[in-house]
Amino acid sequence: MSITLRLAWRNLWRHPRRTWLTLGAMVFSNVLLVFMISLQVGMYGLMIENTLQVFTGSLQVQAPGYKDDGKMRQVVDNVVPLASDLRKELGIDAVSPRALAFALASSDNRSFGMQLVGVDADREPLVSSVPGLITDGRYLAAGDTEAIVIGRVMARNLKVSVGDELTLIGSGLDGSFAAAVVRIEGIFDSGVADFDRGIAYLPLPFFQDMFYMEGAGHQIVVSTGTLSAVDDVASEARTFLADEPSLVVHDWDALQPGLKQAIQADISSAFFMYAILVILVAFSVLNTQLMSVLERTREFGVVMALGVSPGNMGKLVLVETGIMGLLGLAAGALAGAAFTYWFTVYGFTYPGMEEMAAEFNLPARVFPEVTPLSLLVGPLAVFVFTLVAAAYPALRLHWLQPVQAMRAA
Amino acid sequence: MNVLRVVIMLAWRNLWRNHRRTLIMIGAVTVGVWAMVFMTALMRGMVSDMMQDGVRNLPGHVQVHHPQFRDDPSVVNLIGIPDSDIAQRFDSAGIERWSSRVNVPAVISSERESRGVTLVGIDPGRDDALTGLSSTITSGRYLEGPDDTGLVVGARLLDRLDTGLGKRVVLMSQDPDNEIADRGFRIVGVYEAKLEAQEEGAVYAGKATVTAMLGIPDRVTEIAVVGDDYRNVESIFEQVAATVNDDLEVLRWTEIATYLGSMLNVMDGFVLVWFVVIFLALSFGLVNTLVMAVFERVREIGLMLALGMRPLVIVLQVIVESLLLLVIGLALGSLVGWLTVLPFEDGMDLSVVAEGMEMYGMSSVLYPELTLDDVLLANVVVLTLGFLASLSPAWRASRYEPMEALRKV
């Protein structure tokens, strides 16, 4: 083996320029792959977190059908006691009951429709980032009654500020007329215009009185902290609620089906680009190795006449390629890590990204995330295809006739 | 001239001395160019689909509002010119495809449910030329005139409101004095839109009916104008700005939908980056091939130099050899690219990730768009960069010392 290794190493440097150029192709592709995959990992993480932490949470308990229809009467009965039972059962603090209804809100000179959300003032900050995004006044507190927290855009459209009153008109659970006058306690700014225009928060008990909910709500939101914990917590919750046919547990994937699919669509188009890069490197290697084998036809003829089997010569070619591939892998992963690391510190952005990113709840600067996976997946794929590309030159040796080969020019 | 013919002939013959190497390199260039063309056609298709839908939903290439309307979308901020006057001005300015609309936020209530929607009052005939709404009606009928008292709603909204065709709903909004303005409407038509948010968010009624309900007779909130091409709106923009020279805000669609606007630029940038990246991945192999080709021929080059061939002709020979190779690859790649786009002319079904595409504002059927511009750009990028990449090996070839080169083994 050691003689094969030594021979392979020397053969590799017979044409240093050729080897460097082939290595260059590998390193170039590897750096790009590491960078792009790390960027994707960083971006998807942010996309999911930012979308979920604003409102959706990791999973929700709802009435069957509420997810798709969102009808007022698809309720979760006794939502507050149920939420506290669930909290004990799951051992998670971040479990918060909510109720939702639509209403027309009028200030002194403007009226707009908005989605009202009745929340548990103490629990909501555990499942949503909105309570932390108050720019004026304060978030709801336990014991508040006729209080409301609205978004920045809505406040501007209604021409109101903290301390002003709003008249709310909607219809209750039983279809009757529901109305109330509330005081604006706080204004939040989530950065997502649609959200800041459309959503307002009321204390849950007050909400239940106003809309004749009789203790019912629409969602129990659970936040598991990490995405990986969602499946376990969801199945725990499902077992706990097994004898409640009027309730279902949806994880974030079911609540935001677009999110995962958007990521999948993005992955598949990215995969196409990666595949092309890898294939182009494979062509480069095929060319180099085929040339190097053809140049050595006479040499191979001689060693073959001396009794070396074609299999052994093929092994030599593969070892040469393997060494080159490993060099490319190591150099590519290192250079890729260094290149990407710079962006993990300073962030990555391009002209026009700000407008595009806002559409997906992303900041204008994305920080790639270097993980072992993002670091190795691309270079490993390049390595594997490098070896595959060398198979043809290696196999060709089986057709070699020693006498003819020795006579070759 | 004669020299050039000789050079081309020599280059062509040299290319086929080692046909394996040349074929592999042509294969690599073909795959690379195919990837450029195919990927770009897909991306262009996606973006133009997004643009067209986006522009149709806005609607219009150019919009006119009261200067405060976008900040404060209320019926207080109306276009100060009577609607009949607008019609006269646009007609005499020769602008044909325009529509004046009333666009206000409203709350729609059925017997069971309430939702926030945008109530759009339109002149059905005029508006249809911009939005094509009438062709998306799936049951019932389209509006018949500005005085129509019926309401056209989206299929999803109908579902969410738990109501049906022919049923009555109540719409609530505000009049200029912030009094509640409400009116009962009968649902006469149901439409389906590509994007869910659109289908759930917009309801259409006759313009005269809506202005009467809101107490703003003969006034509108916006004018939308469509030109010939959404990519080039400058001329129509100037025309419109000259027509409504009063104190009104005239905006291009790129300023209203900044996300879509920046998308167009980002896309152009991306295409170029993609081309260059692929070329760079290819360039290592290309340079390698040239270096090897020159290396094999050192003696020959020495002989030619010794016989008095000018070094420049040697440079030319290598460059022409490289360009010939690239041209064959480009022709094949472009052809294969075109052939692979052909079967998808009637659309590529992406419904597996429909909701994800919706998040990007795209529909689930993709129509690849192969433009001559992009194919030309790919060719220009490859030839220009290919020329630059061949300079160094060509230059080296011409710098050989004839006597030394002749002695080389």
mmCIF file of C-alpha atoms in Angstrom, chain A residues 7-248:
data_model
loop_
_atom_site.group_PDB
_atom_site.id
_atom_site.type_symbol
_atom_site.label_atom_id
_atom_site.label_comp_id
_atom_site.label_asym_id
_atom_site.label_seq_id
_atom_site.Cartn_x
_atom_site.Cartn_y
_atom_site.Cartn_z
ATOM 1 C CA LEU A 7 3.740 6.431 -6.494
ATOM 2 C CA ALA A 8 0.376 8.168 -6.512
ATOM 3 C CA TRP A 9 1.777 11.192 -4.718
ATOM 4 C CA ARG A 10 4.667 11.495 -7.155
ATOM 5 C CA ASN A 11 2.465 11.015 -10.191
ATOM 6 C CA LEU A 12 0.229 13.793 -8.957
ATOM 7 C CA TRP A 13 3.085 16.288 -9.104
ATOM 8 C CA ARG A 14 4.462 15.366 -12.503
ATOM 9 C CA HIS A 15 2.333 18.176 -13.864
ATOM 10 C CA PRO A 16 2.014 20.496 -10.887
ATOM 11 C CA ARG A 17 0.092 23.081 -12.879
ATOM 12 C CA ARG A 18 -2.546 20.602 -13.952
ATOM 13 C CA THR A 19 -2.992 19.333 -10.415
ATOM 14 C CA TRP A 20 -3.227 22.840 -9.026
ATOM 15 C CA LEU A 21 -5.826 23.808 -11.594
ATOM 16 C CA THR A 22 -7.933 20.755 -10.809
ATOM 17 C CA LEU A 23 -7.576 21.443 -7.109
ATOM 18 C CA GLY A 24 -8.539 25.031 -7.831
ATOM 19 C CA ALA A 25 -11.805 23.897 -9.412
ATOM 20 C CA MET A 26 -12.569 21.801 -6.336
ATOM 21 C CA VAL A 27 -11.711 24.533 -3.871
ATOM 22 C CA PHE A 28 -13.713 27.113 -5.806
ATOM 23 C CA SER A 29 -16.815 24.928 -5.829
ATOM 24 C CA ASN A 30 -16.336 23.881 -2.218
ATOM 25 C CA VAL A 31 -16.040 27.446 -0.985
ATOM 26 C CA LEU A 32 -19.236 28.355 -2.812
ATOM 27 C CA LEU A 33 -21.054 25.282 -1.562
ATOM 28 C CA VAL A 34 -20.013 25.827 2.051
ATOM 29 C CA PHE A 35 -20.989 29.466 1.892
ATOM 30 C CA MET A 36 -24.341 28.946 0.210
ATOM 31 C CA ILE A 37 -25.374 26.010 2.364
ATOM 32 C CA SER A 38 -24.380 27.870 5.537
ATOM 33 C CA LEU A 39 -26.335 30.862 4.347
ATOM 34 C CA GLN A 40 -29.382 28.700 3.748
ATOM 35 C CA VAL A 41 -29.122 27.064 7.170
ATOM 36 C CA GLY A 42 -28.890 30.493 8.780
ATOM 37 C CA MET A 43 -31.735 31.894 6.723
ATOM 38 C CA TYR A 44 -34.188 29.046 7.206
ATOM 39 C CA GLY A 45 -33.609 29.092 10.935
ATOM 40 C CA LEU A 46 -34.361 32.796 11.067
ATOM 41 C CA MET A 47 -37.323 32.475 8.738
ATOM 42 C CA ILE A 48 -38.944 29.820 10.927
ATOM 43 C CA GLU A 49 -38.123 31.481 14.230
ATOM 44 C CA ASN A 50 -39.180 34.952 13.157
ATOM 45 C CA THR A 51 -42.443 33.717 11.712
ATOM 46 C CA LEU A 52 -43.338 31.499 14.643
ATOM 47 C CA GLN A 53 -42.355 33.724 17.511
ATOM 48 C CA VAL A 54 -44.494 36.640 16.422
ATOM 49 C CA PHE A 55 -47.809 34.879 16.713
ATOM 50 C CA THR A 56 -48.034 31.218 15.810
ATOM 51 C CA GLY A 57 -45.911 29.557 18.494
ATOM 52 C CA SER A 58 -44.567 26.017 18.170
ATOM 53 C CA LEU A 59 -47.917 24.279 18.398
ATOM 54 C CA GLN A 60 -51.522 25.080 19.143
ATOM 55 C CA VAL A 61 -54.580 23.342 20.546
ATOM 56 C CA GLN A 62 -57.701 24.257 18.587
ATOM 57 C CA ALA A 63 -61.144 22.998 17.701
ATOM 58 C CA PRO A 64 -61.096 20.776 14.588
ATOM 59 C CA GLY A 65 -61.487 22.899 11.481
ATOM 60 C CA TYR A 66 -60.580 26.188 13.136
ATOM 61 C CA LYS A 67 -57.181 26.225 11.451
ATOM 62 C CA ASP A 68 -58.751 26.333 7.979
ATOM 63 C CA ASP A 69 -62.056 28.099 8.547
ATOM 64 C CA GLY A 70 -61.276 30.317 11.523
ATOM 65 C CA LYS A 71 -64.935 30.522 12.462
ATOM 66 C CA MET A 72 -65.982 32.189 15.668
ATOM 67 C CA ARG A 73 -67.971 29.216 16.917
ATOM 68 C CA GLN A 74 -65.181 26.661 16.505
ATOM 69 C CA VAL A 75 -64.161 27.143 20.130
ATOM 70 C CA VAL A 76 -62.044 25.519 22.786
ATOM 71 C CA ASP A 77 -64.326 25.356 25.847
ATOM 72 C CA ASN A 78 -63.025 26.425 29.255
ATOM 73 C CA VAL A 79 -59.849 27.575 27.646
ATOM 74 C CA VAL A 80 -58.195 29.025 30.769
ATOM 75 C CA PRO A 81 -58.471 25.952 33.029
ATOM 76 C CA LEU A 82 -57.512 23.702 30.115
ATOM 77 C CA ALA A 83 -54.408 25.800 29.426
ATOM 78 C CA SER A 84 -53.330 25.526 33.051
ATOM 79 C CA ASP A 85 -53.895 21.737 33.034
ATOM 80 C CA LEU A 86 -51.812 21.495 29.873
ATOM 81 C CA ARG A 87 -49.105 23.620 31.438
ATOM 82 C CA LYS A 88 -48.850 21.221 34.388
ATOM 83 C CA GLU A 89 -48.997 18.132 32.193
ATOM 84 C CA LEU A 90 -46.301 19.280 29.754
ATOM 85 C CA GLY A 91 -44.151 20.931 32.387
ATOM 86 C CA ILE A 92 -43.811 23.973 30.101
ATOM 87 C CA ASP A 93 -44.535 27.490 31.315
ATOM 88 C CA ALA A 94 -45.022 28.892 27.831
ATOM 89 C CA VAL A 95 -48.639 27.807 27.379
ATOM 90 C CA SER A 96 -51.051 30.624 26.702
ATOM 91 C CA PRO A 97 -54.797 30.695 25.939
ATOM 92 C CA ARG A 98 -56.181 33.033 23.286
ATOM 93 C CA ALA A 99 -59.518 34.007 21.775
ATOM 94 C CA LEU A 100 -59.937 35.771 18.443
ATOM 95 C CA ALA A 101 -62.631 37.886 16.880
ATOM 96 C CA PHE A 102 -62.971 40.490 14.217
ATOM 97 C CA ALA A 103 -64.205 43.992 14.996
ATOM 98 C CA LEU A 104 -64.469 47.496 13.620
ATOM 99 C CA ALA A 105 -62.419 49.921 15.686
ATOM 100 C CA SER A 106 -63.262 53.623 15.599
ATOM 101 C CA SER A 107 -61.259 56.514 16.927
ATOM 102 C CA ASP A 108 -62.468 60.097 16.851
ATOM 103 C CA ASN A 109 -62.013 60.446 13.136
ATOM 104 C CA ARG A 110 -61.080 57.079 11.621
ATOM 105 C CA SER A 111 -62.496 53.546 11.521
ATOM 106 C CA PHE A 112 -60.759 50.338 10.555
ATOM 107 C CA GLY A 113 -61.408 46.643 10.917
ATOM 108 C CA MET A 114 -58.987 44.603 12.985
ATOM 109 C CA GLN A 115 -58.394 41.166 14.363
ATOM 110 C CA LEU A 116 -58.806 41.285 18.143
ATOM 111 C CA VAL A 117 -56.891 38.765 20.195
ATOM 112 C CA GLY A 118 -57.833 38.126 23.816
ATOM 113 C CA VAL A 119 -54.703 37.075 25.706
ATOM 114 C CA ASP A 120 -53.536 36.084 29.160
ATOM 115 C CA ALA A 121 -51.352 39.101 29.974
ATOM 116 C CA ASP A 122 -48.923 37.095 32.101
ATOM 117 C CA ARG A 123 -48.496 34.188 29.712
ATOM 118 C CA GLU A 124 -48.480 35.886 26.328
ATOM 119 C CA PRO A 125 -44.911 37.225 26.675
ATOM 120 C CA LEU A 126 -43.741 33.592 26.985
ATOM 121 C CA VAL A 127 -45.163 32.521 23.615
ATOM 122 C CA SER A 128 -44.908 35.683 21.516
ATOM 123 C CA SER A 129 -42.350 38.376 20.820
ATOM 124 C CA VAL A 130 -44.981 41.118 20.490
ATOM 125 C CA PRO A 131 -45.127 42.068 24.214
ATOM 126 C CA GLY A 132 -41.409 42.814 23.969
ATOM 127 C CA LEU A 133 -41.870 45.052 20.952
ATOM 128 C CA ILE A 134 -43.825 47.835 22.643
ATOM 129 C CA THR A 135 -42.594 51.223 21.485
ATOM 130 C CA ASP A 136 -45.114 53.401 23.349
ATOM 131 C CA GLY A 137 -46.886 52.828 26.667
ATOM 132 C CA ARG A 138 -46.905 49.290 28.033
ATOM 133 C CA TYR A 139 -48.180 45.807 27.255
ATOM 134 C CA LEU A 140 -51.309 44.460 28.942
ATOM 135 C CA ALA A 141 -50.963 43.554 32.605
ATOM 136 C CA ALA A 142 -52.947 41.152 34.762
ATOM 137 C CA GLY A 143 -56.033 42.913 36.082
ATOM 138 C CA ASP A 144 -56.433 45.223 33.072
ATOM 139 C CA THR A 145 -60.004 45.437 31.873
ATOM 140 C CA GLU A 146 -60.946 47.976 29.182
ATOM 141 C CA ALA A 147 -57.433 48.027 27.738
ATOM 142 C CA ILE A 148 -56.078 47.445 24.235
ATOM 143 C CA VAL A 149 -52.642 47.220 22.630
ATOM 144 C CA ILE A 150 -52.468 47.993 18.900
ATOM 145 C CA GLY A 151 -49.837 47.999 16.177
ATOM 146 C CA ARG A 152 -47.879 50.965 14.925
ATOM 147 C CA VAL A 153 -49.471 51.118 11.483
ATOM 148 C CA MET A 154 -52.970 50.837 12.902
ATOM 149 C CA ALA A 155 -52.223 53.606 15.400
ATOM 150 C CA ARG A 156 -51.093 55.825 12.550
ATOM 151 C CA ASN A 157 -54.099 54.980 10.412
ATOM 152 C CA LEU A 158 -56.493 55.592 13.312
ATOM 153 C CA LYS A 159 -54.567 58.763 14.244
ATOM 154 C CA VAL A 160 -54.389 57.735 17.879
ATOM 155 C CA SER A 161 -51.750 57.431 20.580
ATOM 156 C CA VAL A 162 -51.460 55.900 24.044
ATOM 157 C CA GLY A 163 -54.271 57.026 26.339
ATOM 158 C CA ASP A 164 -56.830 57.565 23.547
ATOM 159 C CA GLU A 165 -60.065 55.626 23.443
ATOM 160 C CA LEU A 166 -61.333 53.281 20.740
ATOM 161 C CA THR A 167 -64.856 52.052 20.155
ATOM 162 C CA LEU A 168 -65.018 48.403 19.141
ATOM 163 C CA ILE A 169 -67.978 46.931 17.306
ATOM 164 C CA GLY A 170 -68.290 43.292 16.367
ATOM 165 C CA SER A 171 -70.521 40.316 16.839
ATOM 166 C CA GLY A 172 -70.400 37.881 19.735
ATOM 167 C CA LEU A 173 -70.195 34.119 19.792
ATOM 168 C CA ASP A 174 -73.967 33.809 19.640
ATOM 169 C CA GLY A 175 -74.211 36.279 16.751
ATOM 170 C CA SER A 176 -75.423 39.103 18.973
ATOM 171 C CA PHE A 177 -74.086 42.641 18.827
ATOM 172 C CA ALA A 178 -70.850 43.128 20.764
ATOM 173 C CA ALA A 179 -69.435 46.548 21.555
ATOM 174 C CA ALA A 180 -67.048 48.144 23.993
ATOM 175 C CA VAL A 181 -64.988 51.247 24.596
ATOM 176 C CA VAL A 182 -61.342 50.580 25.415
ATOM 177 C CA ARG A 183 -58.280 52.644 26.288
ATOM 178 C CA ILE A 184 -55.062 52.273 24.317
ATOM 179 C CA GLU A 185 -52.368 51.180 26.775
ATOM 180 C CA GLY A 186 -49.571 50.406 24.357
ATOM 181 C CA ILE A 187 -48.425 50.398 20.734
ATOM 182 C CA PHE A 188 -46.192 47.666 19.316
ATOM 183 C CA ASP A 189 -43.963 47.598 16.281
ATOM 184 C CA SER A 190 -43.229 44.144 14.897
ATOM 185 C CA GLY A 191 -41.764 45.483 11.659
ATOM 186 C CA VAL A 192 -44.243 43.487 9.580
ATOM 187 C CA ALA A 193 -46.651 46.063 8.185
ATOM 188 C CA ASP A 194 -49.547 43.640 7.711
ATOM 189 C CA PHE A 195 -49.270 42.462 11.281
ATOM 190 C CA ASP A 196 -48.961 45.972 12.696
ATOM 191 C CA ARG A 197 -52.007 47.001 10.710
ATOM 192 C CA GLY A 198 -54.229 44.056 11.459
ATOM 193 C CA ILE A 199 -53.844 42.779 15.017
ATOM 194 C CA ALA A 200 -54.753 44.175 18.431
ATOM 195 C CA TYR A 201 -54.619 42.648 21.903
ATOM 196 C CA LEU A 202 -57.242 42.698 24.668
ATOM 197 C CA PRO A 203 -57.182 41.056 28.117
ATOM 198 C CA LEU A 204 -58.769 37.612 27.749
ATOM 199 C CA PRO A 205 -61.393 37.925 30.540
ATOM 200 C CA PHE A 206 -62.584 41.246 29.112
ATOM 201 C CA PHE A 207 -62.618 39.768 25.603
ATOM 202 C CA GLN A 208 -64.706 36.824 26.828
ATOM 203 C CA ASP A 209 -67.240 39.180 28.428
ATOM 204 C CA MET A 210 -67.446 41.411 25.377
ATOM 205 C CA PHE A 211 -67.982 38.604 22.872
ATOM 206 C CA TYR A 212 -70.136 36.378 25.138
ATOM 207 C CA MET A 213 -67.593 33.586 24.982
ATOM 208 C CA GLU A 214 -68.750 31.882 28.235
ATOM 209 C CA GLY A 215 -65.247 30.887 29.155
ATOM 210 C CA ALA A 216 -64.330 29.641 25.710
ATOM 211 C CA GLY A 217 -61.375 30.616 23.519
ATOM 212 C CA HIS A 218 -59.916 29.603 20.154
ATOM 213 C CA GLN A 219 -56.297 28.638 20.664
ATOM 214 C CA ILE A 220 -53.930 27.404 23.300
ATOM 215 C CA VAL A 221 -50.472 28.355 22.108
ATOM 216 C CA VAL A 222 -47.455 26.371 23.263
ATOM 217 C CA SER A 223 -43.889 27.477 22.714
ATOM 218 C CA THR A 224 -41.296 24.742 23.093
ATOM 219 C CA GLY A 225 -38.235 26.942 22.850
ATOM 220 C CA THR A 226 -36.426 24.787 20.302
ATOM 221 C CA LEU A 227 -37.838 23.379 17.078
ATOM 222 C CA SER A 228 -36.442 19.922 17.752
ATOM 223 C CA ALA A 229 -38.607 19.577 20.864
ATOM 224 C CA VAL A 230 -41.848 20.234 18.985
ATOM 225 C CA ASP A 231 -42.570 16.637 17.954
ATOM 226 C CA ASP A 232 -42.215 15.247 21.481
ATOM 227 C CA VAL A 233 -44.282 17.977 23.093
ATOM 228 C CA ALA A 234 -46.948 17.654 20.394
ATOM 229 C CA SER A 235 -47.319 13.937 20.928
ATOM 230 C CA GLU A 236 -47.436 14.462 24.718
ATOM 231 C CA ALA A 237 -50.182 17.017 24.237
ATOM 232 C CA ARG A 238 -52.047 14.670 21.900
ATOM 233 C CA THR A 239 -51.958 11.877 24.484
ATOM 234 C CA PHE A 240 -53.179 14.258 27.165
ATOM 235 C CA LEU A 241 -56.074 15.415 24.997
ATOM 236 C CA ALA A 242 -56.848 11.969 23.576
ATOM 237 C CA ASP A 243 -60.269 11.754 25.208
ATOM 238 C CA GLU A 244 -61.281 15.217 23.947
ATOM 239 C CA PRO A 245 -62.647 14.630 20.429
ATOM 240 C CA SER A 246 -63.492 18.322 20.150
ATOM 241 C CA LEU A 247 -59.821 19.339 20.275
ATOM 242 C CA VAL A 248 -56.843 18.845 17.983
#
